[in-house]
Tab-separated table of C-alpha atoms in Angstrom:
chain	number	residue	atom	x	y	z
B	945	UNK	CA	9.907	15.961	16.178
B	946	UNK	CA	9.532	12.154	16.046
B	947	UNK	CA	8.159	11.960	19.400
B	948	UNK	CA	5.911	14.432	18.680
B	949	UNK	CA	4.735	12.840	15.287
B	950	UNK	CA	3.911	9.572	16.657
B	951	UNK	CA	1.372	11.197	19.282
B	952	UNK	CA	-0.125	13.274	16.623
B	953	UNK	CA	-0.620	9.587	14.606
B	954	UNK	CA	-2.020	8.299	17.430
B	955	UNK	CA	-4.241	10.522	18.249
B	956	UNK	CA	-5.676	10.423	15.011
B	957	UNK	CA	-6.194	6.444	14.942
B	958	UNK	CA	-7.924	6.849	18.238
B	959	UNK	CA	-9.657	9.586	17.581
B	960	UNK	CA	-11.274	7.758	14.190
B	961	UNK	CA	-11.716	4.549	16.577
B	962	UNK	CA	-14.244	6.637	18.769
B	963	UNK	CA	-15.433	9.033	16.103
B	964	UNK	CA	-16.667	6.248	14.010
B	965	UNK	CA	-17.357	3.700	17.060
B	966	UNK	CA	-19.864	0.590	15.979
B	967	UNK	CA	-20.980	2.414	12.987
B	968	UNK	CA	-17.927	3.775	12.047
B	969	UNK	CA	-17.849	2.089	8.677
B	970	UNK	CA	-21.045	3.130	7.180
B	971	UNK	CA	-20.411	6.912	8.496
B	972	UNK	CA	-17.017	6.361	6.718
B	973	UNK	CA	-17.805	5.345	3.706
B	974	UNK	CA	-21.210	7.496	3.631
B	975	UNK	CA	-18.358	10.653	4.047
B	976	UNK	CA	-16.390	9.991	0.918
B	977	UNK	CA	-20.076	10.177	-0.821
B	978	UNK	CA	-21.808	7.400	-3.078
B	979	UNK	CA	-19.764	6.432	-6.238
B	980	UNK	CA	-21.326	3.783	-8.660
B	981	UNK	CA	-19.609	0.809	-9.634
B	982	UNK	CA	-19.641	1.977	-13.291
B	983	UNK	CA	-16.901	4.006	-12.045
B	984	UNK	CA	-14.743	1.891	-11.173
B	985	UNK	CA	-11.025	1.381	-13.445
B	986	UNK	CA	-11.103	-2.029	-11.413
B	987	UNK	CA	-14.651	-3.356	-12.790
B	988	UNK	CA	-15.118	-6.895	-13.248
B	989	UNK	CA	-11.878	-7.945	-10.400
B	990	UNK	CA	-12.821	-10.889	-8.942
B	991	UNK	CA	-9.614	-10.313	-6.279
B	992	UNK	CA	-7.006	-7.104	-6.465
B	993	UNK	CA	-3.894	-6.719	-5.400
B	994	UNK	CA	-2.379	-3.270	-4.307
B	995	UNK	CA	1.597	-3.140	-4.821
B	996	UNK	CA	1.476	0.128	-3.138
B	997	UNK	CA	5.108	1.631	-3.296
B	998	UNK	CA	6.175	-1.099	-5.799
B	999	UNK	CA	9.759	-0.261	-6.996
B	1000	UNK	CA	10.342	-2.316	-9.385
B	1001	UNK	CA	7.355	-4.850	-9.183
B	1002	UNK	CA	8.947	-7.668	-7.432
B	1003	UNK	CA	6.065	-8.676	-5.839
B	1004	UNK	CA	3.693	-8.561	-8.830
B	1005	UNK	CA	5.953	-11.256	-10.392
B	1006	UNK	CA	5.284	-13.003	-7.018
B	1007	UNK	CA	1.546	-13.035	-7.549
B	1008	UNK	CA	1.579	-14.333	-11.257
B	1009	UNK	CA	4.293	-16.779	-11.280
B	1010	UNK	CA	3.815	-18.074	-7.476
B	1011	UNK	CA	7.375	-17.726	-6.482
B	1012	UNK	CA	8.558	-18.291	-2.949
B	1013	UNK	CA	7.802	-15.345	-0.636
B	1014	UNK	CA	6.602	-14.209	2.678
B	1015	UNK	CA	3.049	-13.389	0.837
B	1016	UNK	CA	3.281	-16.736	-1.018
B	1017	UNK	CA	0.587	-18.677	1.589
B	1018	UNK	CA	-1.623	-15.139	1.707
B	1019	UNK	CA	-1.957	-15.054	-2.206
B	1020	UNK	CA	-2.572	-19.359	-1.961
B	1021	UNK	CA	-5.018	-19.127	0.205
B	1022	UNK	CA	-6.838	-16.201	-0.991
B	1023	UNK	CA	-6.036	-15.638	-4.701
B	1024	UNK	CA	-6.536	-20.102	-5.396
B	1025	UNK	CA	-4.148	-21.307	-8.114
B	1026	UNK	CA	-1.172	-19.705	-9.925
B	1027	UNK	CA	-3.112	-20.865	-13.178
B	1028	UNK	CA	-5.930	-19.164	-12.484
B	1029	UNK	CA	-4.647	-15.390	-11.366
B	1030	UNK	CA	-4.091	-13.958	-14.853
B	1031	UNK	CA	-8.030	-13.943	-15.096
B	1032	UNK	CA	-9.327	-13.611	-11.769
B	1033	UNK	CA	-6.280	-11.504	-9.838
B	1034	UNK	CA	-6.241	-7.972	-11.185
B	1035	UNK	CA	-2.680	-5.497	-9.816
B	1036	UNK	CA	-2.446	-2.279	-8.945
B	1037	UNK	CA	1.602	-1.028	-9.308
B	1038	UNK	CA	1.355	2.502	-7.655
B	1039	UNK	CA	4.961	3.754	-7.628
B	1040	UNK	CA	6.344	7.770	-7.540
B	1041	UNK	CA	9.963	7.058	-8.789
B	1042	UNK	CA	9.619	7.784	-12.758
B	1043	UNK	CA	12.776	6.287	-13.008
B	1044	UNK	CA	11.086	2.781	-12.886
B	1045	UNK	CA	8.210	3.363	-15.522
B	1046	UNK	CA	10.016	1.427	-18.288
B	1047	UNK	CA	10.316	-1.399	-15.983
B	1048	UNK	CA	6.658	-1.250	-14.816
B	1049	UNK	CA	5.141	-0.982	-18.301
B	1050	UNK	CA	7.107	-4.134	-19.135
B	1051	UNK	CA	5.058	-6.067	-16.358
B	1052	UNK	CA	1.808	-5.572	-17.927
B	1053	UNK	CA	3.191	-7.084	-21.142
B	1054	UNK	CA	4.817	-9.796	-19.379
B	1055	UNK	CA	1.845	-10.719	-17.640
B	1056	UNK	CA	-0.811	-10.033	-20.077
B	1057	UNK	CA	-4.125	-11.014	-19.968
B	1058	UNK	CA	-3.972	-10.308	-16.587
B	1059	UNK	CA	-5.178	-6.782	-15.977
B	1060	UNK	CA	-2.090	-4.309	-14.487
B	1061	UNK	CA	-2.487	-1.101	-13.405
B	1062	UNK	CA	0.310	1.240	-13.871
B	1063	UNK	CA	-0.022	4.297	-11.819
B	1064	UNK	CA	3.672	5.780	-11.965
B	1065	UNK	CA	4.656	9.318	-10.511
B	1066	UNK	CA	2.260	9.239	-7.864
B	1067	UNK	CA	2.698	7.977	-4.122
B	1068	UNK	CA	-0.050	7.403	-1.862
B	1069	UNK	CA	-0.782	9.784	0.954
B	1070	UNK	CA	-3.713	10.670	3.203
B	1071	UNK	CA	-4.507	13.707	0.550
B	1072	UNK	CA	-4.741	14.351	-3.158
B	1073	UNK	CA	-2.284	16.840	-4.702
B	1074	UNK	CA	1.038	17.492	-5.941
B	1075	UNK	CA	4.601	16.990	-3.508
B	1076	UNK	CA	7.900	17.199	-3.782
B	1077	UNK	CA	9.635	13.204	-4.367
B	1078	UNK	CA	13.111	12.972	-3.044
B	1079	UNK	CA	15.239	10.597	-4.982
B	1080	UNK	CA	18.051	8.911	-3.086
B	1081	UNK	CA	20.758	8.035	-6.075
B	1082	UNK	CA	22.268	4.336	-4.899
B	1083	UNK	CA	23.929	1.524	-6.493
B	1084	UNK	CA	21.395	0.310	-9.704
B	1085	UNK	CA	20.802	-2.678	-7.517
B	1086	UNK	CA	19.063	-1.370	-5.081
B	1087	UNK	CA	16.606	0.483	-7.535
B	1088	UNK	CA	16.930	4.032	-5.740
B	1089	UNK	CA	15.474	2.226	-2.367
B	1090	UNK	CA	14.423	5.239	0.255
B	1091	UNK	CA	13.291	7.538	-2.102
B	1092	UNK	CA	10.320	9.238	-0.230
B	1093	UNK	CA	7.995	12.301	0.028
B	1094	UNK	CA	10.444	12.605	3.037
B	1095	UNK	CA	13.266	14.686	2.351
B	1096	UNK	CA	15.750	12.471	4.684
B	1097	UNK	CA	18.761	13.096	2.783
B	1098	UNK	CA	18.379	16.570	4.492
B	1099	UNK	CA	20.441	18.521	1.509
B	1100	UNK	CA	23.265	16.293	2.948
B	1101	UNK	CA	24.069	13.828	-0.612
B	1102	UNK	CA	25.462	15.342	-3.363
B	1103	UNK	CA	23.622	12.974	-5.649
B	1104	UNK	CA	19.802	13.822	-3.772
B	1105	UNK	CA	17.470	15.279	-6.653
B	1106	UNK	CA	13.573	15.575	-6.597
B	1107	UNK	CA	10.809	15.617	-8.867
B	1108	UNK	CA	7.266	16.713	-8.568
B	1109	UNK	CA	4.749	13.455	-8.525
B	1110	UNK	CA	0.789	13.372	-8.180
B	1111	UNK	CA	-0.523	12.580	-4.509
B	1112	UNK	CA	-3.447	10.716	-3.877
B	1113	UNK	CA	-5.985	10.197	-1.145
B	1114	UNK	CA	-5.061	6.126	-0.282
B	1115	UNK	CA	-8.160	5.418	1.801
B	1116	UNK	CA	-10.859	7.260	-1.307
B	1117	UNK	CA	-8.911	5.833	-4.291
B	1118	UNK	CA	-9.618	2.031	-2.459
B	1119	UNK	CA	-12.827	3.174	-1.466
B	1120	UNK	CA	-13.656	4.367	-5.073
B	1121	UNK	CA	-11.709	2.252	-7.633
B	1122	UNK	CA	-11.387	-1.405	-5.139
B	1123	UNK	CA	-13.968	-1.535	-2.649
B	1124	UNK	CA	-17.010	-0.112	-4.848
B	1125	UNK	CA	-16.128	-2.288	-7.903
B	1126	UNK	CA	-18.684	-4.255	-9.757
B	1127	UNK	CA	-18.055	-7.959	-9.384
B	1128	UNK	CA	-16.636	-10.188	-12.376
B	1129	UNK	CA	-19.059	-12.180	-14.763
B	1130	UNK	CA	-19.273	-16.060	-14.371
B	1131	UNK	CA	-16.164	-17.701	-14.726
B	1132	UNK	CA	-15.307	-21.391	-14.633
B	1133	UNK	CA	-12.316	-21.457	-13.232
B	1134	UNK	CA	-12.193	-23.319	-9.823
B	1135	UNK	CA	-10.615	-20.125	-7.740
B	1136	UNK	CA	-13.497	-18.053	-8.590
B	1137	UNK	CA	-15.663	-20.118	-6.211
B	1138	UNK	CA	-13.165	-18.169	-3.500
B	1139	UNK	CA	-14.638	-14.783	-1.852
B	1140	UNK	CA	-13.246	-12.231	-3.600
B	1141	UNK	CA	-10.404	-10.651	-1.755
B	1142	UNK	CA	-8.187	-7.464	-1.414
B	1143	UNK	CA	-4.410	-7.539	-0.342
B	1144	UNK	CA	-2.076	-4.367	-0.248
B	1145	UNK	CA	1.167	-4.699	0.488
B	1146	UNK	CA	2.207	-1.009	1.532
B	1147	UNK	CA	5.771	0.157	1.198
B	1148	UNK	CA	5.923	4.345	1.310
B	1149	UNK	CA	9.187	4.839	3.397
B	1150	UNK	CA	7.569	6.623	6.138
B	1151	UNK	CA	4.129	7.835	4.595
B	1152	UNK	CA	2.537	4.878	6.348
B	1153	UNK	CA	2.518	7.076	9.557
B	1154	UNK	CA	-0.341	9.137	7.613
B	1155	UNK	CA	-1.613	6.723	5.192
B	1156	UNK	CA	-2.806	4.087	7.969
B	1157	UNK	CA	-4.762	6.050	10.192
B	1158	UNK	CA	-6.569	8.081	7.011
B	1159	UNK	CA	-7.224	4.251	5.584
B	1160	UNK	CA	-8.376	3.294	9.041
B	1161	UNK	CA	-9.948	6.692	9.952
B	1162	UNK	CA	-12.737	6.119	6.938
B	1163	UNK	CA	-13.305	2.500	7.742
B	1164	UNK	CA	-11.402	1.361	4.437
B	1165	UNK	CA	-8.482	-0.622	6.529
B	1166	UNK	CA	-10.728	-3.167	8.071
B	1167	UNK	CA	-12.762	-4.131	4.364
B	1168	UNK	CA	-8.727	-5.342	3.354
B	1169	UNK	CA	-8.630	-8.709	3.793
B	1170	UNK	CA	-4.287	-8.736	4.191
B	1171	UNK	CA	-2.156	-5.798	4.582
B	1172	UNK	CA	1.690	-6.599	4.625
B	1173	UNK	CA	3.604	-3.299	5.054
B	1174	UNK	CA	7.363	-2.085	6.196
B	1175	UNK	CA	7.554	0.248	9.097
B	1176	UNK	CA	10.337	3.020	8.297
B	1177	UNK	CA	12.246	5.647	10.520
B	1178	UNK	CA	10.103	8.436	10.990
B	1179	UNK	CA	12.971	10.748	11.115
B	1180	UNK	CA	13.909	12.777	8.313
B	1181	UNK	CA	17.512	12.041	9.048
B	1182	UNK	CA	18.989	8.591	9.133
B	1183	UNK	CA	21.137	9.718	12.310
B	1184	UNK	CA	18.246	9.892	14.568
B	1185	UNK	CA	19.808	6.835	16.410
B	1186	UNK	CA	17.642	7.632	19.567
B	1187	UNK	CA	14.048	7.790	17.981
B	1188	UNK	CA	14.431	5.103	14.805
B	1189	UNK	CA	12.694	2.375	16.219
B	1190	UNK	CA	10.790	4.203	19.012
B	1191	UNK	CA	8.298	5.884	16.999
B	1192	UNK	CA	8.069	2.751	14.635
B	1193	UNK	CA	7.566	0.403	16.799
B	1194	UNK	CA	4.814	2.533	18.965
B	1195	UNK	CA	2.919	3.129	15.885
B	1196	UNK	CA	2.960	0.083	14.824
B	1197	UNK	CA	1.573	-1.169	18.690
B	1198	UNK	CA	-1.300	1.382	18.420
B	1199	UNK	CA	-2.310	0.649	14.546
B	1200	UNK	CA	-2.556	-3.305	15.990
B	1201	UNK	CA	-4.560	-2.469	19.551
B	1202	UNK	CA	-6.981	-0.274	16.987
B	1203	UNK	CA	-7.936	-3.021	14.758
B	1204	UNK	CA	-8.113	-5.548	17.412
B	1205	UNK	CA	-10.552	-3.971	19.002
B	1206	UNK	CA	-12.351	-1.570	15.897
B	1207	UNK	CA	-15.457	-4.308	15.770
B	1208	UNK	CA	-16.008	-5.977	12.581
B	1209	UNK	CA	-12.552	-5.551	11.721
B	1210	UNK	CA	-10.971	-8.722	10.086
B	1211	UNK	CA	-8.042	-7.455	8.140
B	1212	UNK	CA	-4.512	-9.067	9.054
B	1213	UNK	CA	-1.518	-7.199	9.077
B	1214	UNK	CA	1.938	-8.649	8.585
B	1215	UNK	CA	5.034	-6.283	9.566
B	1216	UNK	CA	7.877	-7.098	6.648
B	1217	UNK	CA	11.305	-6.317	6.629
B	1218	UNK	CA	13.232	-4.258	3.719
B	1219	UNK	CA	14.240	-7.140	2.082
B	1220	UNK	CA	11.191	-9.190	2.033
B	1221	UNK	CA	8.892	-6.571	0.950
């Protein structure tokens, strides 16, 4: 049940807060076992963004052409000038619908130099594998908005279909392809004097309620420096009047009151709505 899903989430981010305690982010990171930065698809990144659940990309065009957004003064003050991101701001568009792959190749054309990762067909999770993707058929506006690994629909809309996408482990792929990355060469350009920085925007229609505590659970949350995420029902059916915004809004208390007090924790989150993120 909801109810009982949001206890089992927050027993898990308390549990990691006193399994991993001071030292919780070397015992974290020691856990997921030593990768080199040779190994990294993100080498030479001075920042990265993570478009985590990216749709159609909207937000990548928001980092390279500096259009007005909620993010707009996160990516300013950490990513420096729109002139400058193309070299020094690498992407990461990780997005299960297949239906949007044409659309997401066509970003790393449009935005070339700057380096895009495309990883379509697979959705972020707190494990690697293989689900089911349920795809919610909608007006071509809305780009098929509340598909999930959540099968909401419940068998109840004629036009519901699902494909099978690639899974992966959110908190090891950062920990592996962002965090251990091997820094960029010298560059002149006057942004590269910034710290190099890490913002995911996280949009999974309700696989945040496993993704955050796995990301936060292996001391990968707190090395973000700017998390901006949607909070979704954590039914599986829309109708769930009672428990939609309980079991959001609960989580979302306990994932804060974690970091707060987690101890060398200086990630900030930012709770969007549907149409912002």
């Amino acid at each position: 049940s909801p109810r009982r899903r949001v206890r089992m989430c927050t027993t898990t981010a308390a549990a990691a807060l006193v399994a991993f305690g001071s030292i919780g982010f070397a015992l974290g990171l020691d856990a997921m076992g030593t990768v080199q930065p040779e190994q990294s698809a993100l080498n030479g990144c001075h920042h990265v963004f993570l478009d985590i659940g990216s749709n159609v990309g909207v937000q990548i065009t928001n980092v390279y052409e500096g259009k007005n957004s909620r993010m707009k003064p996160t990516f300013d003050r950490l990513f420096g000038p729109v002139a400058d991101r193309a070299e020094l701001v690498c992407s990461v568009v990780m997005e299960p619908n297949p239906h949007h792959a044409d659309v997401l190749r066509g970003l790393k054309r449009r935005y070339a130099p700057a380096r895009i990762l495309v990883l379509n067909g697979t959705a972020a999770s707190n494990r690697d594998g293989t689900q089911p993707f349920f795809i919610l058929g909608s007006h071509p506006m809305y780009h098929e908005w509340g598909s999930s690994l959540l099968d909401r629909a419940g068998g109840s809309s004629a036009d519901r279909g699902h494909v099978d996408i690639r899974t992966v482990d959110l908190a090891r792929w950062t920990h592996r392809e962002v965090l251990r990355r091997a820094p960029k060469p010298q560059s002149k350009r006057r942004s590269a004097a910034l710290p190099p920085a890490v913002v995911m925007k996280l949009d999974v229609e309700g696989e945040e309620y496993n993704v955050l505590p796995n990301m936060l659970a292996h001391g990968v949350l707190c090395q973000l420096d700017a998390v901006f995420l949607e909070y979704h029902d954590a039914s599986t059916r829309h109708r769930d009047i009672e428990n939609r915004y309980k079991v959001p809004a609960a989580f979302q208390k306990t994932i804060n009151y974690l970091v707060a007090h987690a101890g060398r924790c200086n990630v900030t989150i930012q709770t969007l709505g549907a149409n912002e993120i």
